[in-house]
XYZ file of C-alpha atoms in Angstrom:
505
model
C 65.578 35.607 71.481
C 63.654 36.802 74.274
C 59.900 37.064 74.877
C 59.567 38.848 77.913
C 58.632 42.035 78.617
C 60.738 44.967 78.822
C 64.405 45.748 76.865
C 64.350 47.649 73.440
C 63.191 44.127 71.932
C 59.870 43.687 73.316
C 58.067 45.110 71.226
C 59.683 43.832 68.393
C 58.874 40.152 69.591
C 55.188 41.103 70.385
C 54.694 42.049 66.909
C 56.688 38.651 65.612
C 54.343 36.902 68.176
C 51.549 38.828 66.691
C 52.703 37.663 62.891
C 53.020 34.251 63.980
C 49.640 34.056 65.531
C 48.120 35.179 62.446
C 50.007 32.389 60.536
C 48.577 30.138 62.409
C 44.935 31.425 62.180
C 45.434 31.372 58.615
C 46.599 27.740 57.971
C 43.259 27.097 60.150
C 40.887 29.200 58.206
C 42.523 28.276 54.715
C 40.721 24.875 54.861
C 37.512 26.429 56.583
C 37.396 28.950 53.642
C 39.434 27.642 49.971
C 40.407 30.461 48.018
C 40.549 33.278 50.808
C 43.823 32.962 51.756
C 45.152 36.275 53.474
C 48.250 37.613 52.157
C 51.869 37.612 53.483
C 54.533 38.988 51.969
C 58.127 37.766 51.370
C 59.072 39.326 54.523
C 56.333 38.246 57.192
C 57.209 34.442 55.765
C 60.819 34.937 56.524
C 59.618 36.213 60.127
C 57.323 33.572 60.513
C 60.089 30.953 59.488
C 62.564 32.967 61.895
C 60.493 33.433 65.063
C 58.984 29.879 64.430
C 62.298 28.662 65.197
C 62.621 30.801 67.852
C 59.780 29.460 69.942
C 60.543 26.092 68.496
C 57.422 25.435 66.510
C 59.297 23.033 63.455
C 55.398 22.575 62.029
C 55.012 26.441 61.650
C 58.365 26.700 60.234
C 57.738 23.797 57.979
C 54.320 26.000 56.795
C 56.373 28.814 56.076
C 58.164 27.220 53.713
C 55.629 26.127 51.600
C 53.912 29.053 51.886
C 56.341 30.629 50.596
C 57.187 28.277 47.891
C 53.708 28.342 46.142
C 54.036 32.491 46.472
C 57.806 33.380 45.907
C 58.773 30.286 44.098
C 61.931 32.608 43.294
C 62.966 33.774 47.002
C 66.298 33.630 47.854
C 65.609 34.122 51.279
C 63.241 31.275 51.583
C 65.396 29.021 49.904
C 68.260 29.812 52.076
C 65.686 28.928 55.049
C 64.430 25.512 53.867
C 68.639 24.552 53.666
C 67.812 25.599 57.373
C 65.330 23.893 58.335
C 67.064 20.832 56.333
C 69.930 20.723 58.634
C 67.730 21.228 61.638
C 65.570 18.071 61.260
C 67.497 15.776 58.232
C 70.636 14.050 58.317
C 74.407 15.384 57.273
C 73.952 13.511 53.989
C 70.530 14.988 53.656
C 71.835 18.199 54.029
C 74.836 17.531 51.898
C 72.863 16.265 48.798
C 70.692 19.587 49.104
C 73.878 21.593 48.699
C 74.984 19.756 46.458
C 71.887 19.795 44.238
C 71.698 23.262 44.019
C 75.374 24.640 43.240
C 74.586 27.899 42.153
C 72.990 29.173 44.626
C 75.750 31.190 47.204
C 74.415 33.395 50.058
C 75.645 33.512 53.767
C 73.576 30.496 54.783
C 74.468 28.662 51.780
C 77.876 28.765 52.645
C 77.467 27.952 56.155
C 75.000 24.571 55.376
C 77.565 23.720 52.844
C 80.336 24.295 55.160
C 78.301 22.106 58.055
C 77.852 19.240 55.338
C 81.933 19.222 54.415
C 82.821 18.425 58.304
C 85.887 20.077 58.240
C 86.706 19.661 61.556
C 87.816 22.378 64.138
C 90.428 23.805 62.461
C 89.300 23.829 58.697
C 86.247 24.871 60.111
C 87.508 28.056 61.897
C 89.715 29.006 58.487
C 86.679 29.010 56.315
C 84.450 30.743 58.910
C 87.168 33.266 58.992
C 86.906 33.848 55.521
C 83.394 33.932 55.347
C 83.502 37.225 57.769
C 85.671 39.059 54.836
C 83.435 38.604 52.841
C 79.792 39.117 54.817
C 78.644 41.843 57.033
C 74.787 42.791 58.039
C 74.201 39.469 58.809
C 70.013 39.543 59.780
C 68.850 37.200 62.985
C 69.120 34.126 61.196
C 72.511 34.439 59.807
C 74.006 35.113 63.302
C 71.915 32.120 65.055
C 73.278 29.902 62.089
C 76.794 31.336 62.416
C 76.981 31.314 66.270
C 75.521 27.195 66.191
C 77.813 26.335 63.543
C 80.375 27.819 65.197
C 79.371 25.884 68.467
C 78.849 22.655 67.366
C 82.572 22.666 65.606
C 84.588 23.139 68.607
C 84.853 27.178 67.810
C 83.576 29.195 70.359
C 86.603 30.014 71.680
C 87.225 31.844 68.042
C 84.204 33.746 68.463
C 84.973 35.023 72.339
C 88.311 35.922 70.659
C 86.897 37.923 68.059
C 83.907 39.075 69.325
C 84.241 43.349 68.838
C 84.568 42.276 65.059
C 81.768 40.021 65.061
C 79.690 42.652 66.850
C 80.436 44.779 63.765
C 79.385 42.101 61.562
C 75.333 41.873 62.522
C 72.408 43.591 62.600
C 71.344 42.859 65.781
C 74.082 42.784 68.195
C 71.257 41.252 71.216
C 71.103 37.801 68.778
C 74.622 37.544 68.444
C 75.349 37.752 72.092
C 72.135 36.023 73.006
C 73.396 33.027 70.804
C 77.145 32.892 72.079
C 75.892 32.891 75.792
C 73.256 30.017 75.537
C 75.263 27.780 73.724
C 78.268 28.550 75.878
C 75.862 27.981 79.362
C 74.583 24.635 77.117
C 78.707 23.147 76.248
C 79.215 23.586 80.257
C 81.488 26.954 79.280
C 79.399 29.386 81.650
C 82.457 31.603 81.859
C 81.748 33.098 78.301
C 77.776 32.919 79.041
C 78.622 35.353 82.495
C 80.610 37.776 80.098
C 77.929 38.151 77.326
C 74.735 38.171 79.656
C 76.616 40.721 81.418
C 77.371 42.596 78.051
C 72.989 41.746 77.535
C 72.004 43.036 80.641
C 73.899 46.162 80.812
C 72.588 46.838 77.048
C 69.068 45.972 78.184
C 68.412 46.434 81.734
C 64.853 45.534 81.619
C 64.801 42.160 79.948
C 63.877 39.334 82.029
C 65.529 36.774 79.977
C 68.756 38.197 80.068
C 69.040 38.420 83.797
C 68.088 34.899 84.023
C 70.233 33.556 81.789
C 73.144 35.484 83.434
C 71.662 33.725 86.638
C 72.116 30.169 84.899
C 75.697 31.052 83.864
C 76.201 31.854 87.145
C 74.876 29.370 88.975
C 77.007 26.765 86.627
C 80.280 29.184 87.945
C 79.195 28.462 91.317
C 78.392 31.811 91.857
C 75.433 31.310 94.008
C 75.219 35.242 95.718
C 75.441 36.737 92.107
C 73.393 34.280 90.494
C 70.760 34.981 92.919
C 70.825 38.522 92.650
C 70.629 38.186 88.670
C 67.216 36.294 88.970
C 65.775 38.580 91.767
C 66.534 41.176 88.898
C 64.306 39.119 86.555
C 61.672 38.437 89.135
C 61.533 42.129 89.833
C 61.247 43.002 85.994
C 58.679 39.944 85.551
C 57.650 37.998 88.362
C 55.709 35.426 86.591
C 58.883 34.235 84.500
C 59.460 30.715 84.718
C 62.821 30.245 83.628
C 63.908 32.594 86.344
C 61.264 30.550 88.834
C 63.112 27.334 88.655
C 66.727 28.896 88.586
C 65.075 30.465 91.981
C 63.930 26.783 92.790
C 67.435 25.146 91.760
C 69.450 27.889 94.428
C 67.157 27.281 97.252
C 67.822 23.472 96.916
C 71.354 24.359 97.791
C 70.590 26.811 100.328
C 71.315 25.514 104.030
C 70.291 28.609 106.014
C 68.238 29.882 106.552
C 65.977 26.361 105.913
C 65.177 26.588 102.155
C 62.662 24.178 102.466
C 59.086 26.533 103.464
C 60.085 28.517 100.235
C 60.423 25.267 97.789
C 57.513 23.751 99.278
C 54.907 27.603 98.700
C 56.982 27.354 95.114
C 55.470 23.886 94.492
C 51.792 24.662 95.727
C 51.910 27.947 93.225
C 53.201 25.491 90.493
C 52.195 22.212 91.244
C 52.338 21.147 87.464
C 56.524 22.392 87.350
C 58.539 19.136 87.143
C 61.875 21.192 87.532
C 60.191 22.909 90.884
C 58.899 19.551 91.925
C 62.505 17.841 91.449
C 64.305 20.904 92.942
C 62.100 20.242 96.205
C 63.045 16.644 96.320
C 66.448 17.022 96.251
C 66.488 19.819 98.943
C 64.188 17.192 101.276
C 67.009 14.606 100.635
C 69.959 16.803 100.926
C 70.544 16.034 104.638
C 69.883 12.187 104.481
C 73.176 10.452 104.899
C 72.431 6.921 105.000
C 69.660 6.105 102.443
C 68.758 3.617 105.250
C 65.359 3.989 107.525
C 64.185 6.850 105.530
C 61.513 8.834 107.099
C 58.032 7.641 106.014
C 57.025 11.151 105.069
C 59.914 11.501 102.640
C 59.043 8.411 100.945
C 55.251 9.235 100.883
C 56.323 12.821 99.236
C 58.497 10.819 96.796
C 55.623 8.294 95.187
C 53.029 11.081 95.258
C 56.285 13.091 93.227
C 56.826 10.341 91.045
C 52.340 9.779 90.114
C 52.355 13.365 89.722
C 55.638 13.266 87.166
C 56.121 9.415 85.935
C 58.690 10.342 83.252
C 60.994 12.613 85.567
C 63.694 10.898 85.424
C 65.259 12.735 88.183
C 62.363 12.081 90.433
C 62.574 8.050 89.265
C 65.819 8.245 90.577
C 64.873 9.678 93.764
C 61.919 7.457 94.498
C 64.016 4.028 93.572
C 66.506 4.967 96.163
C 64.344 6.274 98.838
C 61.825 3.762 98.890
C 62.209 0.206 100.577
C 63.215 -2.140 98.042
C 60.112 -4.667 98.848
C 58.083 -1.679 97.624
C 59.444 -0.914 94.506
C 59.749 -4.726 93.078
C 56.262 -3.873 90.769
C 57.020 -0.633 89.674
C 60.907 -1.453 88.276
C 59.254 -4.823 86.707
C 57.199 -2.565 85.056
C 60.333 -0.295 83.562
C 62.161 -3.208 82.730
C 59.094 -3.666 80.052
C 59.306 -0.592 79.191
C 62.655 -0.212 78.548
C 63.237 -3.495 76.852
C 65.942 -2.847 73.766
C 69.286 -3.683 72.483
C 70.776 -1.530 74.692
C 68.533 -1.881 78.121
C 71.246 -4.239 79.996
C 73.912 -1.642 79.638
C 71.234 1.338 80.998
C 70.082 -0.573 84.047
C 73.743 -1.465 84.612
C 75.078 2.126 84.126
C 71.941 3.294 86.638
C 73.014 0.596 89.397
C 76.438 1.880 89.043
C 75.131 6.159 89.002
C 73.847 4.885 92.278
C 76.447 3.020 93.842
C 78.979 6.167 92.983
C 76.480 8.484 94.500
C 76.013 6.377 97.714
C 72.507 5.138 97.350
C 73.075 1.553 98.435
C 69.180 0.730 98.541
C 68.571 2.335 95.063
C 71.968 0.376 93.634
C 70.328 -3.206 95.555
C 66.835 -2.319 93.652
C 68.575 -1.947 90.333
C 70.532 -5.475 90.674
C 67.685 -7.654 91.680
C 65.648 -6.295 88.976
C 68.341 -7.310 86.368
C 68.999 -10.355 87.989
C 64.366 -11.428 88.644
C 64.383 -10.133 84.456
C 67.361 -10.704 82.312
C 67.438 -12.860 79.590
C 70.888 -13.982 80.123
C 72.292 -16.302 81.835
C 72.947 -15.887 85.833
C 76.958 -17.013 84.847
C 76.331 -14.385 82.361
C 75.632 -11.793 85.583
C 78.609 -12.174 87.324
C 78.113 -8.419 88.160
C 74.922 -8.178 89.533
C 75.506 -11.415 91.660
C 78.095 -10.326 93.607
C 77.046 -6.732 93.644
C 73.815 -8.292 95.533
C 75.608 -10.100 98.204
C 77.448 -6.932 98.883
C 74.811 -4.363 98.801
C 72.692 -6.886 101.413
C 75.862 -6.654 103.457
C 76.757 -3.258 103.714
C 72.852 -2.855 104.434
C 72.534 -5.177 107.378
C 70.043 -7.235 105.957
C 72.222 -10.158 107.095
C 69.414 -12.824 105.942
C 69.513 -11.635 102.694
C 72.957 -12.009 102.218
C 73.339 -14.933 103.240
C 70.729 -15.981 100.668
C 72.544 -14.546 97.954
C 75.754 -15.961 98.985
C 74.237 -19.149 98.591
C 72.591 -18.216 95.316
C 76.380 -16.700 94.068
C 77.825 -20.346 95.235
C 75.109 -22.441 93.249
C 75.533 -20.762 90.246
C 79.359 -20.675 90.332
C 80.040 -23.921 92.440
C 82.216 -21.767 94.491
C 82.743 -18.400 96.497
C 84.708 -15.443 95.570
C 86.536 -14.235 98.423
C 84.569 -11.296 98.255
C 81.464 -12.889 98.705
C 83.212 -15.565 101.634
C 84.063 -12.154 103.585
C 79.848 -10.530 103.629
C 79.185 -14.622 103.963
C 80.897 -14.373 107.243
C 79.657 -11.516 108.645
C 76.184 -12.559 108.054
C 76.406 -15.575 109.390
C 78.094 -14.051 112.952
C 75.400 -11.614 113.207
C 72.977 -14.310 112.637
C 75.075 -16.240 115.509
C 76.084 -18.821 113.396
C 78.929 -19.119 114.629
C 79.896 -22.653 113.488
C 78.942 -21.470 109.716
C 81.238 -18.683 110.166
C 84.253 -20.798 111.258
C 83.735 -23.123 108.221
C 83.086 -20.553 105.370
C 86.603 -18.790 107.618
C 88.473 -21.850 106.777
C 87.213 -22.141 103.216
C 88.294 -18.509 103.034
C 91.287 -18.948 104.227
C 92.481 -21.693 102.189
C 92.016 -20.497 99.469
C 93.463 -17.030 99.925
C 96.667 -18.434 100.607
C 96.740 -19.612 97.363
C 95.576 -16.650 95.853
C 98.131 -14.545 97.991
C 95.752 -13.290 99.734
C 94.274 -10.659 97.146
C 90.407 -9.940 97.711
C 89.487 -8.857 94.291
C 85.835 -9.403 92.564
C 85.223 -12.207 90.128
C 83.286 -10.095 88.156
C 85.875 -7.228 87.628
C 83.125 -4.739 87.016
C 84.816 -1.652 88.932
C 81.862 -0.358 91.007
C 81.626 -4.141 92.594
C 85.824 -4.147 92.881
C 85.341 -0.171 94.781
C 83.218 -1.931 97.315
C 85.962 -4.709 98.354
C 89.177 -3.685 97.230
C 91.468 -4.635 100.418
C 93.594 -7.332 101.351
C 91.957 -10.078 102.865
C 94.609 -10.821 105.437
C 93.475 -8.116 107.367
C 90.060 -10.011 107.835
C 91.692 -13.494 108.467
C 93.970 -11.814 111.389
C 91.419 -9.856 112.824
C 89.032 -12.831 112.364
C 90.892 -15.601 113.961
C 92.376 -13.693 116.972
C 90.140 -11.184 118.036
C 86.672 -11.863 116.817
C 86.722 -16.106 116.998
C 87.127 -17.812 120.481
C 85.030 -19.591 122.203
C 83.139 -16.321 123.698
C 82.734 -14.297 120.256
C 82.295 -10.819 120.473
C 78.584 -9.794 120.828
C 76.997 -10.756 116.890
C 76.280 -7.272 116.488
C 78.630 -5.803 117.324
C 80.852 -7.743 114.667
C 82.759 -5.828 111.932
C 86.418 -6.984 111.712
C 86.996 -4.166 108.944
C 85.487 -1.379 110.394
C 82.582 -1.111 107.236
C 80.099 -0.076 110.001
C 79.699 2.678 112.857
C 78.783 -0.030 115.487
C 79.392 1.512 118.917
């Protein structure tokens, strides 16, 4: 629930914050002082354990519970809360075997850790949950989290939007009911349902930072930009040193166009200059109008490495800096995260990076990815079909005709032949390197062997971001090729592009 000032709940959660603090003194001072413990009753554990949660502290909730066990050995309560913190941080068969171990013990929570642990599915899940509210009402703050997550997690939260005036009926406190539905809908990509229940929050507490915010979030995932702005000025105005309301602030002005966004992002970042989410937010404004990650400004690439010293495990700004920066100058640093990342499943991360690139546009970052699969893998280069013949394409489609004709080469001695793919960037290397006699061979090679093939220019490798690149029919290219672009005064060598890949005026 919320921490932030204002709303009928504020003070409530400065005297849980207050509790909690005093825990925490306590578990110091215990081993300071043996045998002066300070006392807590069953109730400020069960706060301690709830709030704990809350804020996300598992050690202080762990405490709690043993606290509690050497002091209440016989509290319900508490024993409902370790099944809690059970399914939190163990496994379903953990879980299951706890439930299972202690039979006779049925409360609310009980019921709902047991249900969790029989995986009913969607449907059985929803019958028994129904049956559960016939039985329950006054659920506390923990119930209602536990119900609402279970709920969430089973495919359900349609039922609960459905019957949300009974559920209403069925708590305590109605703010952690709707507080619950509306994070977990904004978190399962559902913002509709968070917009109707921050809206319910905010009109029920007008004063609460959090709320607004999170009715911002839901907002901005709606693509509500001029509402979800206005929610988080609310919050600002309420609290103007809330965070979460800072970088939804941050996130909208990185999809602002006018007026220029960029002044604000950049006095945001000097106030906060430890805020990854600011600092990423800023970045992808300052790259929002690049649209050929080729000849990059040098100050945009200077502000991405000092991003990426000041934040090395963002992986957001990673991905900015890999595509921004010249490949030549990233070589040591993604040599480095290939170490890193070494595991059973690294080949299928760098490959599913290369290819978040290449469907996002970022030829240079997609090029960087390759060659460091192809300068570190274990396997085999037959075994990297894919990154072969991505290479020769990427060099292509980025002019760096020496290059490509390199890897061409390098694609040819490892195969002991070219793909017709890799015969078509051969060519227009070669031409714009005004080899002009290497052109007309690797053409006839080409050309003999397409009209075997029928003249289909597919990949060898069949990976699909490589086939997206050349998916055409190479006849075009041998037509255009042999009557147009080949006589004995060829067409200016850069000017060349049969297929019309490039803007060449």
């Amino acid at each position: 629930m919320s921490q932030s000032d204002g709303g009928d709940n504020s003070s409530y959660d400065r005297e849980r914050q207050q509790l909690l603090d005093e825990f925490a003194a306590a578990l110091r001072a215990r081993h300071e002082n043996p045998g002066s413990e300070p006392w807590f009753s069953e109730d400020d554990l069960v706060d301690v354990f709830d709030f704990a949660g809350d804020v996300g502290n598992d050690y202080l909730r762990a405490e709690a519970l043993m606290w509690g066990a050497r002091t209440f050995p016989e509290s319900e309560r508490l024993f409902e809360r370790r099944g809690v913190f059970y399914s939190d941080v163990l496994s379903d068969k953990d879980v299951e075997e706890f439930t299972s171990a202690n039979p006779g013990t049925v409360t609310f929570l009980t019921s709902l850790l047991d249900l969790r642990a029989r995986n009913l599915g969607q449907e059985g899940t929803r019958v028994e949950l129904e049956r559960l509210m016939t039985e329950y009402r006054d659920l506390d703050d923990e119930e209602a989290i536990q119900l609402v997550n279970l709920a969430a997690d089973t495919g359900n939260l349609d039922w609960m939007m459905d019957n949300l005036d009974m559920l209403r009926k069925k708590v305590q406190y109605e703010s952690v009911l709707l507080y619950e539905i509306g994070a977990d809908a904004v978190e399962l990509n559902r913002p509709a349902y968070g917009e109707v229940v921050f809206s319910m929050l905010v009109e029920k507490e007008p004063y609460n930072a959090d709320f607004w915010a999170c009715l911002g979030q839901a907002q901005v995932q709606l693509g509500k930009f001029a509402s979800a702005s206005e929610s988080v000025d609310m919050a600002l105005a309420i609290d103007p040193s809330y965070m979460e309301a800072i970088q939804i602030k941050a996130q909208l002005l990185s999809k602002q166009t006018v007026p220029d966004p960029l002044p604000e992002l950049k006095e945001l970042l000097r106030k906060f200059p430890d805020n990854a989410t600011i600092a990423q937010y800023y970045l992808e404004r300052l790259c929002s109008n690049i649209r050929n990650f080729v000849n990059i400004p040098v100050e945009i690439v200077s502000e991405a490495g000092r991003l990426l010293e000041k934040f090395p495990d963002n992986s957001t700004i990673i991905s900015y800096y890999v595509a921004l920066t010249p490949y030549e100058h990233t070589i040591e640093y993604l040599d480095r995260m290939w170490k890193e990342w070494s595991g059973d499943d690294s080949m299928q991360h760098w490959r599913e990076w290369a290819e978040f690139y290449l469907v996002n546009g970022l030829l240079n970052g997609t090029l960087a990815v390759v060659r460091t699969v192809l300068r570190n893998s274990p396997l085999a280069k037959t075994e990297l079909m894919p990154e072969l013949e991505a290479q020769t394409i990427l060099c292509m489609l980025l002019q760096r005709w020496e290059e490509t004709e390199q890897a061409a080469e390098e694609f040819r001695e490892t195969l002991g032949a070219l793909s017709s793919v890799i015969s078509i960037a051969l060519i227009y290397a070669q031409m714009h390197l005004h080899q002009y006699s290497k052109a007309y061979k690797t053409f006839e090679q080409l050309e003999r062997n397409e009209y075997r093939q029928n003249f289909v220019a597919r990949s060898m490798s069949r990976w699909a971001p490589v086939d997206a690149l050349f998916d055409m029919g190479v006849s075009l290219f041998v037509d255009r090729f042999r009557w147009h672009y080949f006589t004995r005064n060829p067409k200016k060598a850069d000017k060349f592009d049969p297929l019309h890949i490039f803007d060449f005026q």
